[in-house]
JSON list of C-alpha atoms in Angstrom, two decimals:
[
{"chain": "A", "resi": 1, "resn": "UNK", "atom": "CA", "xyz": [-4.88, -8.16, 25.07]},
{"chain": "A", "resi": 2, "resn": "UNK", "atom": "CA", "xyz": [-4.42, -11.87, 25.38]},
{"chain": "A", "resi": 3, "resn": "UNK", "atom": "CA", "xyz": [-1.98, -13.66, 23.16]},
{"chain": "A", "resi": 4, "resn": "UNK", "atom": "CA", "xyz": [-3.62, -16.35, 21.05]},
{"chain": "A", "resi": 5, "resn": "UNK", "atom": "CA", "xyz": [-2.07, -19.57, 19.88]},
{"chain": "A", "resi": 6, "resn": "UNK", "atom": "CA", "xyz": [-2.21, -20.63, 16.23]},
{"chain": "A", "resi": 7, "resn": "UNK", "atom": "CA", "xyz": [-4.87, -23.19, 17.16]},
{"chain": "A", "resi": 8, "resn": "UNK", "atom": "CA", "xyz": [-7.01, -20.52, 18.84]},
{"chain": "A", "resi": 9, "resn": "UNK", "atom": "CA", "xyz": [-6.49, -18.21, 15.89]},
{"chain": "A", "resi": 10, "resn": "UNK", "atom": "CA", "xyz": [-7.62, -20.88, 13.42]},
{"chain": "A", "resi": 11, "resn": "UNK", "atom": "CA", "xyz": [-10.75, -21.42, 15.50]},
{"chain": "A", "resi": 12, "resn": "UNK", "atom": "CA", "xyz": [-11.68, -17.73, 15.31]},
{"chain": "A", "resi": 13, "resn": "UNK", "atom": "CA", "xyz": [-12.04, -17.68, 11.55]},
{"chain": "A", "resi": 14, "resn": "UNK", "atom": "CA", "xyz": [-15.76, -18.26, 11.40]},
{"chain": "A", "resi": 15, "resn": "UNK", "atom": "CA", "xyz": [-18.75, -15.92, 11.34]},
{"chain": "A", "resi": 16, "resn": "UNK", "atom": "CA", "xyz": [-18.83, -13.52, 14.26]},
{"chain": "A", "resi": 17, "resn": "UNK", "atom": "CA", "xyz": [-22.12, -13.95, 16.10]},
{"chain": "A", "resi": 18, "resn": "UNK", "atom": "CA", "xyz": [-21.64, -12.18, 19.43]},
{"chain": "A", "resi": 19, "resn": "UNK", "atom": "CA", "xyz": [-19.58, -9.58, 21.21]},
{"chain": "A", "resi": 20, "resn": "UNK", "atom": "CA", "xyz": [-17.20, -12.14, 22.74]},
{"chain": "A", "resi": 21, "resn": "UNK", "atom": "CA", "xyz": [-16.30, -13.50, 19.30]},
{"chain": "A", "resi": 22, "resn": "UNK", "atom": "CA", "xyz": [-15.97, -9.94, 18.05]},
{"chain": "A", "resi": 23, "resn": "UNK", "atom": "CA", "xyz": [-13.48, -9.09, 20.81]},
{"chain": "A", "resi": 24, "resn": "UNK", "atom": "CA", "xyz": [-11.52, -12.29, 20.12]},
{"chain": "A", "resi": 25, "resn": "UNK", "atom": "CA", "xyz": [-11.34, -11.41, 16.43]},
{"chain": "A", "resi": 26, "resn": "UNK", "atom": "CA", "xyz": [-10.10, -7.91, 17.27]},
{"chain": "A", "resi": 27, "resn": "UNK", "atom": "CA", "xyz": [-7.45, -9.41, 19.51]},
{"chain": "A", "resi": 28, "resn": "UNK", "atom": "CA", "xyz": [-6.33, -11.77, 16.75]},
{"chain": "A", "resi": 29, "resn": "UNK", "atom": "CA", "xyz": [-6.20, -8.90, 14.25]},
{"chain": "A", "resi": 30, "resn": "UNK", "atom": "CA", "xyz": [-4.09, -6.89, 16.67]},
{"chain": "A", "resi": 31, "resn": "UNK", "atom": "CA", "xyz": [-1.72, -9.81, 17.14]},
{"chain": "A", "resi": 32, "resn": "UNK", "atom": "CA", "xyz": [-1.37, -10.36, 13.40]},
{"chain": "A", "resi": 33, "resn": "UNK", "atom": "CA", "xyz": [-0.80, -6.67, 12.74]},
{"chain": "A", "resi": 34, "resn": "UNK", "atom": "CA", "xyz": [2.18, -6.68, 15.11]},
{"chain": "A", "resi": 35, "resn": "UNK", "atom": "CA", "xyz": [3.96, -9.14, 12.82]},
{"chain": "A", "resi": 36, "resn": "UNK", "atom": "CA", "xyz": [5.75, -8.39, 9.58]},
{"chain": "A", "resi": 37, "resn": "UNK", "atom": "CA", "xyz": [3.53, -10.49, 7.35]},
{"chain": "A", "resi": 38, "resn": "UNK", "atom": "CA", "xyz": [4.47, -11.44, 3.83]},
{"chain": "A", "resi": 39, "resn": "UNK", "atom": "CA", "xyz": [1.78, -10.74, 1.27]},
{"chain": "A", "resi": 40, "resn": "UNK", "atom": "CA", "xyz": [0.01, -13.95, 0.30]},
{"chain": "A", "resi": 41, "resn": "UNK", "atom": "CA", "xyz": [1.13, -15.82, 3.41]},
{"chain": "A", "resi": 42, "resn": "UNK", "atom": "CA", "xyz": [-1.36, -17.87, 5.47]},
{"chain": "A", "resi": 43, "resn": "UNK", "atom": "CA", "xyz": [-1.25, -15.32, 8.28]},
{"chain": "A", "resi": 44, "resn": "UNK", "atom": "CA", "xyz": [-1.74, -12.46, 5.83]},
{"chain": "A", "resi": 45, "resn": "UNK", "atom": "CA", "xyz": [-4.80, -14.23, 4.43]},
{"chain": "A", "resi": 46, "resn": "UNK", "atom": "CA", "xyz": [-6.09, -14.82, 7.99]},
{"chain": "A", "resi": 47, "resn": "UNK", "atom": "CA", "xyz": [-5.70, -11.13, 8.75]},
{"chain": "A", "resi": 48, "resn": "UNK", "atom": "CA", "xyz": [-7.64, -10.21, 5.63]},
{"chain": "A", "resi": 49, "resn": "UNK", "atom": "CA", "xyz": [-10.47, -12.66, 6.36]},
{"chain": "A", "resi": 50, "resn": "UNK", "atom": "CA", "xyz": [-10.72, -11.62, 10.01]},
{"chain": "A", "resi": 51, "resn": "UNK", "atom": "CA", "xyz": [-10.80, -7.97, 8.97]},
{"chain": "A", "resi": 52, "resn": "UNK", "atom": "CA", "xyz": [-13.69, -8.67, 6.60]},
{"chain": "A", "resi": 53, "resn": "UNK", "atom": "CA", "xyz": [-15.59, -10.57, 9.30]},
{"chain": "A", "resi": 54, "resn": "UNK", "atom": "CA", "xyz": [-15.08, -7.74, 11.81]},
{"chain": "A", "resi": 55, "resn": "UNK", "atom": "CA", "xyz": [-16.10, -5.15, 9.23]},
{"chain": "A", "resi": 56, "resn": "UNK", "atom": "CA", "xyz": [-19.34, -7.02, 8.52]},
{"chain": "A", "resi": 57, "resn": "UNK", "atom": "CA", "xyz": [-20.10, -7.48, 12.24]},
{"chain": "A", "resi": 58, "resn": "UNK", "atom": "CA", "xyz": [-19.50, -3.77, 12.86]},
{"chain": "A", "resi": 59, "resn": "UNK", "atom": "CA", "xyz": [-21.63, -2.83, 9.87]},
{"chain": "A", "resi": 60, "resn": "UNK", "atom": "CA", "xyz": [-24.54, -4.87, 11.28]},
{"chain": "A", "resi": 61, "resn": "UNK", "atom": "CA", "xyz": [-24.17, -4.04, 14.99]},
{"chain": "A", "resi": 62, "resn": "UNK", "atom": "CA", "xyz": [-22.56, -0.58, 15.05]},
{"chain": "A", "resi": 63, "resn": "UNK", "atom": "CA", "xyz": [-23.90, 1.22, 11.96]},
{"chain": "A", "resi": 64, "resn": "UNK", "atom": "CA", "xyz": [-22.59, 4.69, 11.30]},
{"chain": "A", "resi": 65, "resn": "UNK", "atom": "CA", "xyz": [-25.35, 7.05, 10.16]},
{"chain": "A", "resi": 66, "resn": "UNK", "atom": "CA", "xyz": [-24.83, 9.04, 6.99]},
{"chain": "A", "resi": 67, "resn": "UNK", "atom": "CA", "xyz": [-23.94, 12.68, 7.63]},
{"chain": "A", "resi": 68, "resn": "UNK", "atom": "CA", "xyz": [-26.40, 15.49, 7.10]},
{"chain": "A", "resi": 69, "resn": "UNK", "atom": "CA", "xyz": [-26.03, 16.73, 3.48]},
{"chain": "A", "resi": 70, "resn": "UNK", "atom": "CA", "xyz": [-25.17, 20.29, 4.56]},
{"chain": "A", "resi": 71, "resn": "UNK", "atom": "CA", "xyz": [-22.57, 19.09, 7.05]},
{"chain": "A", "resi": 72, "resn": "UNK", "atom": "CA", "xyz": [-21.11, 16.83, 4.36]},
{"chain": "A", "resi": 73, "resn": "UNK", "atom": "CA", "xyz": [-20.80, 19.77, 1.96]},
{"chain": "A", "resi": 74, "resn": "UNK", "atom": "CA", "xyz": [-19.14, 21.97, 4.59]},
{"chain": "A", "resi": 75, "resn": "UNK", "atom": "CA", "xyz": [-16.78, 19.17, 5.62]},
{"chain": "A", "resi": 76, "resn": "UNK", "atom": "CA", "xyz": [-15.78, 18.45, 2.02]},
{"chain": "A", "resi": 77, "resn": "UNK", "atom": "CA", "xyz": [-15.25, 22.16, 1.35]},
{"chain": "A", "resi": 78, "resn": "UNK", "atom": "CA", "xyz": [-12.92, 22.31, 4.34]},
{"chain": "A", "resi": 79, "resn": "UNK", "atom": "CA", "xyz": [-11.07, 19.19, 3.22]},
{"chain": "A", "resi": 80, "resn": "UNK", "atom": "CA", "xyz": [-10.51, 20.56, -0.28]},
{"chain": "A", "resi": 81, "resn": "UNK", "atom": "CA", "xyz": [-9.91, 24.16, 0.79]},
{"chain": "A", "resi": 82, "resn": "UNK", "atom": "CA", "xyz": [-12.88, 25.38, -1.25]},
{"chain": "A", "resi": 83, "resn": "UNK", "atom": "CA", "xyz": [-14.27, 28.81, -0.46]},
{"chain": "A", "resi": 84, "resn": "UNK", "atom": "CA", "xyz": [-17.95, 29.69, -0.32]},
{"chain": "A", "resi": 85, "resn": "UNK", "atom": "CA", "xyz": [-17.44, 31.68, -3.53]},
{"chain": "A", "resi": 86, "resn": "UNK", "atom": "CA", "xyz": [-16.18, 28.55, -5.26]},
{"chain": "A", "resi": 87, "resn": "UNK", "atom": "CA", "xyz": [-19.20, 26.67, -3.93]},
{"chain": "A", "resi": 88, "resn": "UNK", "atom": "CA", "xyz": [-21.45, 29.37, -5.36]},
{"chain": "A", "resi": 89, "resn": "UNK", "atom": "CA", "xyz": [-19.75, 28.83, -8.73]},
{"chain": "A", "resi": 90, "resn": "UNK", "atom": "CA", "xyz": [-20.45, 25.10, -8.48]},
{"chain": "A", "resi": 91, "resn": "UNK", "atom": "CA", "xyz": [-24.10, 25.64, -7.54]},
{"chain": "A", "resi": 92, "resn": "UNK", "atom": "CA", "xyz": [-24.56, 28.42, -10.06]},
{"chain": "A", "resi": 93, "resn": "UNK", "atom": "CA", "xyz": [-25.88, 31.21, -7.84]},
{"chain": "A", "resi": 94, "resn": "UNK", "atom": "CA", "xyz": [-24.41, 33.07, -4.88]},
{"chain": "A", "resi": 95, "resn": "UNK", "atom": "CA", "xyz": [-27.79, 33.52, -3.18]},
{"chain": "A", "resi": 96, "resn": "UNK", "atom": "CA", "xyz": [-28.56, 29.82, -3.54]},
{"chain": "A", "resi": 97, "resn": "UNK", "atom": "CA", "xyz": [-25.27, 28.93, -1.88]},
{"chain": "A", "resi": 98, "resn": "UNK", "atom": "CA", "xyz": [-26.25, 30.95, 1.19]},
{"chain": "A", "resi": 99, "resn": "UNK", "atom": "CA", "xyz": [-29.76, 29.50, 1.24]},
{"chain": "A", "resi": 100, "resn": "UNK", "atom": "CA", "xyz": [-28.42, 25.95, 0.90]},
{"chain": "A", "resi": 101, "resn": "UNK", "atom": "CA", "xyz": [-25.80, 26.33, 3.64]},
{"chain": "A", "resi": 102, "resn": "UNK", "atom": "CA", "xyz": [-28.31, 27.93, 6.01]},
{"chain": "A", "resi": 103, "resn": "UNK", "atom": "CA", "xyz": [-30.87, 25.17, 5.35]},
{"chain": "A", "resi": 104, "resn": "UNK", "atom": "CA", "xyz": [-33.46, 27.56, 3.89]},
{"chain": "A", "resi": 105, "resn": "UNK", "atom": "CA", "xyz": [-33.35, 25.88, 0.48]},
{"chain": "A", "resi": 106, "resn": "UNK", "atom": "CA", "xyz": [-33.16, 22.20, -0.38]},
{"chain": "A", "resi": 107, "resn": "UNK", "atom": "CA", "xyz": [-30.69, 20.82, -2.88]},
{"chain": "A", "resi": 108, "resn": "UNK", "atom": "CA", "xyz": [-32.08, 20.28, -6.36]},
{"chain": "A", "resi": 109, "resn": "UNK", "atom": "CA", "xyz": [-31.25, 17.21, -8.43]},
{"chain": "A", "resi": 110, "resn": "UNK", "atom": "CA", "xyz": [-28.96, 19.33, -10.63]},
{"chain": "A", "resi": 111, "resn": "UNK", "atom": "CA", "xyz": [-27.13, 20.63, -7.54]},
{"chain": "A", "resi": 112, "resn": "UNK", "atom": "CA", "xyz": [-26.76, 17.12, -6.16]},
{"chain": "A", "resi": 113, "resn": "UNK", "atom": "CA", "xyz": [-25.24, 15.98, -9.44]},
{"chain": "A", "resi": 114, "resn": "UNK", "atom": "CA", "xyz": [-22.80, 18.92, -9.54]},
{"chain": "A", "resi": 115, "resn": "UNK", "atom": "CA", "xyz": [-21.76, 18.43, -5.92]},
{"chain": "A", "resi": 116, "resn": "UNK", "atom": "CA", "xyz": [-21.31, 14.71, -6.47]},
{"chain": "A", "resi": 117, "resn": "UNK", "atom": "CA", "xyz": [-19.25, 15.22, -9.63]},
{"chain": "A", "resi": 118, "resn": "UNK", "atom": "CA", "xyz": [-17.22, 18.20, -8.41]},
{"chain": "A", "resi": 119, "resn": "UNK", "atom": "CA", "xyz": [-16.69, 17.46, -4.72]},
{"chain": "A", "resi": 120, "resn": "UNK", "atom": "CA", "xyz": [-17.02, 13.66, -4.86]},
{"chain": "A", "resi": 121, "resn": "UNK", "atom": "CA", "xyz": [-19.66, 13.61, -2.15]},
{"chain": "A", "resi": 122, "resn": "UNK", "atom": "CA", "xyz": [-21.65, 10.36, -2.39]},
{"chain": "A", "resi": 123, "resn": "UNK", "atom": "CA", "xyz": [-25.06, 10.97, -3.96]},
{"chain": "A", "resi": 124, "resn": "UNK", "atom": "CA", "xyz": [-26.75, 8.84, -1.26]},
{"chain": "A", "resi": 125, "resn": "UNK", "atom": "CA", "xyz": [-25.54, 11.39, 1.32]},
{"chain": "A", "resi": 126, "resn": "UNK", "atom": "CA", "xyz": [-26.80, 14.37, -0.67]},
{"chain": "A", "resi": 127, "resn": "UNK", "atom": "CA", "xyz": [-30.28, 12.98, -1.43]},
{"chain": "A", "resi": 128, "resn": "UNK", "atom": "CA", "xyz": [-31.23, 12.40, 2.22]},
{"chain": "A", "resi": 129, "resn": "UNK", "atom": "CA", "xyz": [-33.98, 14.38, 3.89]},
{"chain": "A", "resi": 130, "resn": "UNK", "atom": "CA", "xyz": [-32.68, 17.10, 6.18]}
]
């Protein structure tokens, strides 16, 4: 990592249009994160703006695909420590739980709503084709 001067840092705060600018912004973020910044300070604001610019660049150039709905359900169950029996209670039927997790049955709109409300899985993940 190269150490940037304040002048170089001020020049970075502009839209990121290529990989070189992206790397420079990451370097500047790293440098700023090593400091003990006071909230509301100029450098703190620069860190926030650079982070937003990097996030947008990454969103456009390195998109992360949404997970498969079944994998998302299994992952969320593991995170929350929910058993398959508890999932069956959420979905309403034990046999449906098995069919859903094996991919033999698709999620219904009612199931999607329950999973979204109960497990906080984003609806846009659950409604995907799989």
